[in-house]
């Protein structure tokens, strides 16, 4: 995208943003890329070295819980020292300035919270939370690494990452909160997601169908780019601060 075109798109989005009453944002792995968190499908993407079907599924976990915990312990060690980047911080600042703001994220790295965002909907769970496979107790545990087969403190059963795996449904109350935000917003910004994983991928078009203006910030075009009102090609860590 030519320089001046990006300039014009940023200007248009900035005007829409500061005139908006209710803003929803959807983020994917791309917003954490500049913090050093590998994305899923880009070069060096996570799933390149591992196949999602081998690791982020309930079948994989029941077949080989040690291997799946090895993968999540590796990600916990990788993400723990990383910091939010200017893109995360810009979203936290925008939240403080607009009347209503909801951040919907597919990411499980916890960097939005670390950057000061407050109204966060974690569609796919959180890397720092664990859930008991029997009594379903959810706790936050930041120890690195967790034991290779961590056990529930109250009932002794095997713990699993509190994340949504492929083939698993998103928690209904989480999904409803996301659809409420999408239904009520007059501006939605979709940032750093390849638009391949459902149901998150179609949330932008759903917002548009509900009458919102939708903007996208991504390094590359996505399946929904030409449906959105504004499509900005660039790094979220560089584009988002320009909205302030
Ligand atoms: C559901 C948590 C069904 C785990 C994740 C066949 C078999 C099984 C399931 C399916 C199937 N076919 C379809 C499905 C449904 C499946 C799905 O959509 N699969 C896809 C892959 C085809 N969906 C599900 O299974 C969901 N559940 O549908 O339930 C159901 C329904 C009813 C009743 C019962 C069951 C659950 C999906 C959740 C899976 N869990 N994560 C973990 O993280 O370990 S998904 C995982 O992918 C992450 O959450 C990640 O966020 C997400 C999406 O990826 P992106 O965020 O978009 O990241 P990606 O790398 O792809 O793209 C990065 C983008 O950023 C790129 O566009 C790049 O250009 C851009 N970028 C890079 N750098 C920057 C940048 N942009 C800006 N600035 C930069 N600097
Ligand atoms: Zn338990």
PDB file of C-alpha atoms and ligand atoms in Angstrom, residues 27-35 37-43 45-47 52-53 55-57 59 71-72 75 85 105-109 123-127 161-170 191-201 216-223 232-239, ligand 1:
ATOM      1  CA  UNK A  27      -7.005  -8.711  17.995  1.00  0.00           C
ATOM      2  CA  UNK A  28      -5.049 -11.772  16.891  1.00  0.00           C
ATOM      3  CA  UNK A  29      -1.481 -12.999  17.162  1.00  0.00           C
ATOM      4  CA  UNK A  30      -0.230 -10.179  14.895  1.00  0.00           C
ATOM      5  CA  UNK A  31      -0.558  -7.535  17.608  1.00  0.00           C
ATOM      6  CA  UNK A  32       1.893  -9.475  19.786  1.00  0.00           C
ATOM      7  CA  UNK A  33       4.381 -10.190  16.981  1.00  0.00           C
ATOM      8  CA  UNK A  34       6.373  -6.988  17.683  1.00  0.00           C
ATOM      9  CA  UNK A  35       6.650  -8.094  21.323  1.00  0.00           C
ATOM     10  CA  UNK A  37       5.505 -13.690  20.395  1.00  0.00           C
ATOM     11  CA  UNK A  38       5.574 -15.914  17.273  1.00  0.00           C
ATOM     12  CA  UNK A  39       2.344 -15.821  15.257  1.00  0.00           C
ATOM     13  CA  UNK A  40       0.578 -18.990  14.231  1.00  0.00           C
ATOM     14  CA  UNK A  41       0.712 -18.890  10.489  1.00  0.00           C
ATOM     15  CA  UNK A  42       3.361 -16.328   9.530  1.00  0.00           C
ATOM     16  CA  UNK A  43       6.999 -17.163   8.798  1.00  0.00           C
ATOM     17  CA  UNK A  45       4.810 -19.305  12.910  1.00  0.00           C
ATOM     18  CA  UNK A  46       4.123 -21.559  15.884  1.00  0.00           C
ATOM     19  CA  UNK A  47       2.160 -24.127  13.998  1.00  0.00           C
ATOM     20  CA  UNK A  52      -2.077 -27.569  15.604  1.00  0.00           C
ATOM     21  CA  UNK A  53      -3.910 -30.854  15.225  1.00  0.00           C
ATOM     22  CA  UNK A  55      -1.104 -30.218  20.080  1.00  0.00           C
ATOM     23  CA  UNK A  56      -3.996 -27.767  20.542  1.00  0.00           C
ATOM     24  CA  UNK A  57      -6.822 -30.344  20.585  1.00  0.00           C
ATOM     25  CA  UNK A  59      -7.662 -35.561  21.517  1.00  0.00           C
ATOM     26  CA  UNK A  71       4.228 -27.230  24.284  1.00  0.00           C
ATOM     27  CA  UNK A  72       2.392 -24.939  26.714  1.00  0.00           C
ATOM     28  CA  UNK A  75       5.096 -21.002  25.339  1.00  0.00           C
ATOM     29  CA  UNK A  85       4.502  -3.180  22.457  1.00  0.00           C
ATOM     30  CA  UNK A 105      -8.788 -10.962  21.784  1.00  0.00           C
ATOM     31  CA  UNK A 106      -7.917 -14.371  20.376  1.00  0.00           C
ATOM     32  CA  UNK A 107      -4.551 -14.153  22.089  1.00  0.00           C
ATOM     33  CA  UNK A 108      -3.780 -16.054  25.247  1.00  0.00           C
ATOM     34  CA  UNK A 109      -0.472 -14.268  26.065  1.00  0.00           C
ATOM     35  CA  UNK A 123     -12.101 -15.678  23.376  1.00  0.00           C
ATOM     36  CA  UNK A 124      -9.565 -18.497  23.510  1.00  0.00           C
ATOM     37  CA  UNK A 125      -8.637 -18.417  27.192  1.00  0.00           C
ATOM     38  CA  UNK A 126      -5.364 -17.509  28.842  1.00  0.00           C
ATOM     39  CA  UNK A 127      -1.912 -19.100  28.903  1.00  0.00           C
ATOM     40  CA  UNK A 161      -4.338 -25.218  30.094  1.00  0.00           C
ATOM     41  CA  UNK A 162      -7.413 -22.977  30.403  1.00  0.00           C
ATOM     42  CA  UNK A 163      -7.454 -22.350  26.664  1.00  0.00           C
ATOM     43  CA  UNK A 164      -9.935 -23.257  23.910  1.00  0.00           C
ATOM     44  CA  UNK A 165      -8.547 -26.005  21.673  1.00  0.00           C
ATOM     45  CA  UNK A 166      -9.553 -26.730  18.088  1.00  0.00           C
ATOM     46  CA  UNK A 167     -12.852 -28.546  18.036  1.00  0.00           C
ATOM     47  CA  UNK A 168     -13.797 -27.159  21.453  1.00  0.00           C
ATOM     48  CA  UNK A 169     -16.590 -24.633  21.876  1.00  0.00           C
ATOM     49  CA  UNK A 170     -15.841 -21.173  23.213  1.00  0.00           C
ATOM     50  CA  UNK A 191      -6.027  -6.067  14.170  1.00  0.00           C
ATOM     51  CA  UNK A 192      -3.357  -8.672  13.404  1.00  0.00           C
ATOM     52  CA  UNK A 193      -5.509 -11.688  12.655  1.00  0.00           C
ATOM     53  CA  UNK A 194      -5.398 -13.839   9.520  1.00  0.00           C
ATOM     54  CA  UNK A 195      -9.149 -14.445   9.675  1.00  0.00           C
ATOM     55  CA  UNK A 196      -8.768 -18.212   9.489  1.00  0.00           C
ATOM     56  CA  UNK A 197     -10.089 -19.357  12.858  1.00  0.00           C
ATOM     57  CA  UNK A 198     -13.822 -19.356  13.512  1.00  0.00           C
ATOM     58  CA  UNK A 199     -15.904 -18.034  15.171  1.00  0.00           C
ATOM     59  CA  UNK A 200     -13.574 -15.032  15.678  1.00  0.00           C
ATOM     60  CA  UNK A 201     -12.834 -14.653  11.961  1.00  0.00           C
ATOM     61  CA  UNK A 216      -8.545  -3.620   9.544  1.00  0.00           C
ATOM     62  CA  UNK A 217      -4.858  -3.267  10.387  1.00  0.00           C
ATOM     63  CA  UNK A 218      -2.660  -6.075   9.077  1.00  0.00           C
ATOM     64  CA  UNK A 219       0.619  -6.667   7.260  1.00  0.00           C
ATOM     65  CA  UNK A 220      -1.190  -8.610   4.549  1.00  0.00           C
ATOM     66  CA  UNK A 221      -4.663  -8.725   3.027  1.00  0.00           C
ATOM     67  CA  UNK A 222      -7.083 -11.175   4.680  1.00  0.00           C
ATOM     68  CA  UNK A 223     -10.201 -12.919   3.324  1.00  0.00           C
ATOM     69  CA  UNK A 232      -4.595  -0.404   6.550  1.00  0.00           C
ATOM     70  CA  UNK A 233      -1.454  -2.288   5.625  1.00  0.00           C
ATOM     71  CA  UNK A 234       1.211  -1.875   8.277  1.00  0.00           C
ATOM     72  CA  UNK A 235       2.567  -2.986  11.624  1.00  0.00           C
ATOM     73  CA  UNK A 236       0.029  -2.523  14.428  1.00  0.00           C
ATOM     74  CA  UNK A 237       2.827  -1.264  16.720  1.00  0.00           C
ATOM     75  CA  UNK A 238       3.415   1.588  14.244  1.00  0.00           C
ATOM     76  CA  UNK A 239      -0.146   2.222  13.030  1.00  0.00           C
TER      77      UNK A 239
HETATM   78  C1  LIG B   1     -15.179 -24.397  17.287  1.00  0.00           C
HETATM   79  C2  LIG B   1      -5.901 -21.266  21.732  1.00  0.00           C
HETATM   80  C3  LIG B   1     -16.671 -26.122  17.030  1.00  0.00           C
HETATM   81  C4  LIG B   1      -4.923 -22.378  21.783  1.00  0.00           C
HETATM   82  C5  LIG B   1      -6.767 -21.181  19.472  1.00  0.00           C
HETATM   83  C6  LIG B   1     -11.705 -29.045  11.480  1.00  0.00           C
HETATM   84  C7  LIG B   1     -11.431 -29.692  12.679  1.00  0.00           C
HETATM   85  C8  LIG B   1     -11.662 -29.089  13.907  1.00  0.00           C
HETATM   86  C9  LIG B   1     -12.190 -27.795  13.949  1.00  0.00           C
HETATM   87  C10 LIG B   1     -12.437 -27.164  12.741  1.00  0.00           C
HETATM   88  C11 LIG B   1     -12.200 -27.759  11.517  1.00  0.00           C
HETATM   89  N1  LIG B   1     -12.540 -26.868  10.538  1.00  0.00           N
HETATM   90  C12 LIG B   1     -12.979 -25.712  11.098  1.00  0.00           C
HETATM   91  C13 LIG B   1     -12.948 -25.886  12.425  1.00  0.00           C
HETATM   92  C14 LIG B   1     -13.322 -24.899  13.401  1.00  0.00           C
HETATM   93  C15 LIG B   1     -12.023 -24.366  14.012  1.00  0.00           C
HETATM   94  C16 LIG B   1     -11.322 -23.515  12.985  1.00  0.00           C
HETATM   95  O1  LIG B   1     -11.746 -22.408  12.709  1.00  0.00           O
HETATM   96  N2  LIG B   1     -10.258 -24.093  12.407  1.00  0.00           N
HETATM   97  C17 LIG B   1      -9.545 -23.376  11.371  1.00  0.00           C
HETATM   98  C18 LIG B   1      -8.045 -23.493  11.619  1.00  0.00           C
HETATM   99  C19 LIG B   1      -9.961 -23.962  10.039  1.00  0.00           C
HETATM  100  N3  LIG B   1     -12.441 -23.569  15.146  1.00  0.00           N
HETATM  101  C20 LIG B   1     -12.519 -24.187  16.329  1.00  0.00           C
HETATM  102  O2  LIG B   1     -12.243 -25.347  16.532  1.00  0.00           O
HETATM  103  C21 LIG B   1     -13.082 -23.309  17.423  1.00  0.00           C
HETATM  104  N4  LIG B   1     -14.151 -24.031  18.014  1.00  0.00           N
HETATM  105  O3  LIG B   1     -15.393 -24.014  16.167  1.00  0.00           O
HETATM  106  O4  LIG B   1     -15.950 -25.267  17.920  1.00  0.00           O
HETATM  107  C22 LIG B   1     -17.887 -26.417  17.754  1.00  0.00           C
HETATM  108  C23 LIG B   1     -19.012 -25.634  17.546  1.00  0.00           C
HETATM  109  C24 LIG B   1     -20.145 -25.953  18.210  1.00  0.00           C
HETATM  110  C25 LIG B   1     -20.155 -27.038  19.091  1.00  0.00           C
HETATM  111  C26 LIG B   1     -18.997 -27.800  19.310  1.00  0.00           C
HETATM  112  C27 LIG B   1     -17.853 -27.490  18.645  1.00  0.00           C
HETATM  113  C28 LIG B   1     -12.024 -23.048  18.485  1.00  0.00           C
HETATM  114  C29 LIG B   1     -10.913 -22.238  17.886  1.00  0.00           C
HETATM  115  C30 LIG B   1      -9.940 -21.834  18.982  1.00  0.00           C
HETATM  116  C31 LIG B   1      -8.647 -22.582  18.780  1.00  0.00           C
HETATM  117  N5  LIG B   1      -7.662 -22.064  19.750  1.00  0.00           N
HETATM  118  N6  LIG B   1      -5.905 -20.720  20.377  1.00  0.00           N
HETATM  119  C32 LIG B   1      -3.532 -21.852  21.698  1.00  0.00           C
HETATM  120  O5  LIG B   1      -3.325 -20.655  21.394  1.00  0.00           O
HETATM  121  O6  LIG B   1      -2.620 -22.668  21.957  1.00  0.00           O
HETATM  122  S1  LIG B   1      -6.723 -20.513  17.919  1.00  0.00           S
HETATM  123  C33 LIG B   1      -5.209 -19.790  17.606  1.00  0.00           C
HETATM  124  O7  LIG B   1      -5.317 -19.268  16.266  1.00  0.00           O
HETATM  125  C34 LIG B   1      -4.863 -18.562  18.445  1.00  0.00           C
HETATM  126  O8  LIG B   1      -5.830 -18.188  19.393  1.00  0.00           O
HETATM  127  C35 LIG B   1      -4.756 -17.468  17.382  1.00  0.00           C
HETATM  128  O9  LIG B   1      -5.010 -16.234  17.844  1.00  0.00           O
HETATM  129  C36 LIG B   1      -5.789 -17.952  16.460  1.00  0.00           C
HETATM  130  C37 LIG B   1      -5.994 -17.273  15.169  1.00  0.00           C
HETATM  131  O10 LIG B   1      -4.777 -17.014  14.595  1.00  0.00           O
HETATM  132  P1  LIG B   1      -4.407 -15.456  14.420  1.00  0.00           P
HETATM  133  O11 LIG B   1      -4.551 -14.783  15.739  1.00  0.00           O
HETATM  134  O12 LIG B   1      -5.192 -14.897  13.289  1.00  0.00           O
HETATM  135  O13 LIG B   1      -2.889 -15.564  14.099  1.00  0.00           O
HETATM  136  P2  LIG B   1      -2.234 -15.918  12.683  1.00  0.00           P
HETATM  137  O14 LIG B   1      -0.808 -16.279  12.912  1.00  0.00           O
HETATM  138  O15 LIG B   1      -3.131 -16.858  11.940  1.00  0.00           O
HETATM  139  O16 LIG B   1      -2.281 -14.536  11.890  1.00  0.00           O
HETATM  140  C38 LIG B   1      -1.472 -13.461  12.342  1.00  0.00           C
HETATM  141  C39 LIG B   1      -1.879 -12.286  11.502  1.00  0.00           C
HETATM  142  O17 LIG B   1      -1.210 -11.137  11.992  1.00  0.00           O
HETATM  143  C40 LIG B   1      -1.479 -12.434  10.038  1.00  0.00           C
HETATM  144  O18 LIG B   1      -2.569 -12.020   9.235  1.00  0.00           O
HETATM  145  C41 LIG B   1      -0.291 -11.476   9.885  1.00  0.00           C
HETATM  146  O19 LIG B   1      -0.270 -10.871   8.605  1.00  0.00           O
HETATM  147  C42 LIG B   1      -0.601 -10.446  10.920  1.00  0.00           C
HETATM  148  N7  LIG B   1       0.566  -9.781  11.478  1.00  0.00           N
HETATM  149  C43 LIG B   1       1.781 -10.320  11.799  1.00  0.00           C
HETATM  150  N8  LIG B   1       2.569  -9.373  12.347  1.00  0.00           N
HETATM  151  C44 LIG B   1       1.833  -8.237  12.389  1.00  0.00           C
HETATM  152  C45 LIG B   1       0.571  -8.482  11.840  1.00  0.00           C
HETATM  153  N9  LIG B   1      -0.385  -7.547  11.745  1.00  0.00           N
HETATM  154  C46 LIG B   1      -0.077  -6.303  12.193  1.00  0.00           C
HETATM  155  N10 LIG B   1       1.117  -5.988  12.737  1.00  0.00           N
HETATM  156  C47 LIG B   1       2.095  -6.916  12.843  1.00  0.00           C
HETATM  157  N11 LIG B   1       3.280  -6.571  13.376  1.00  0.00           N
END
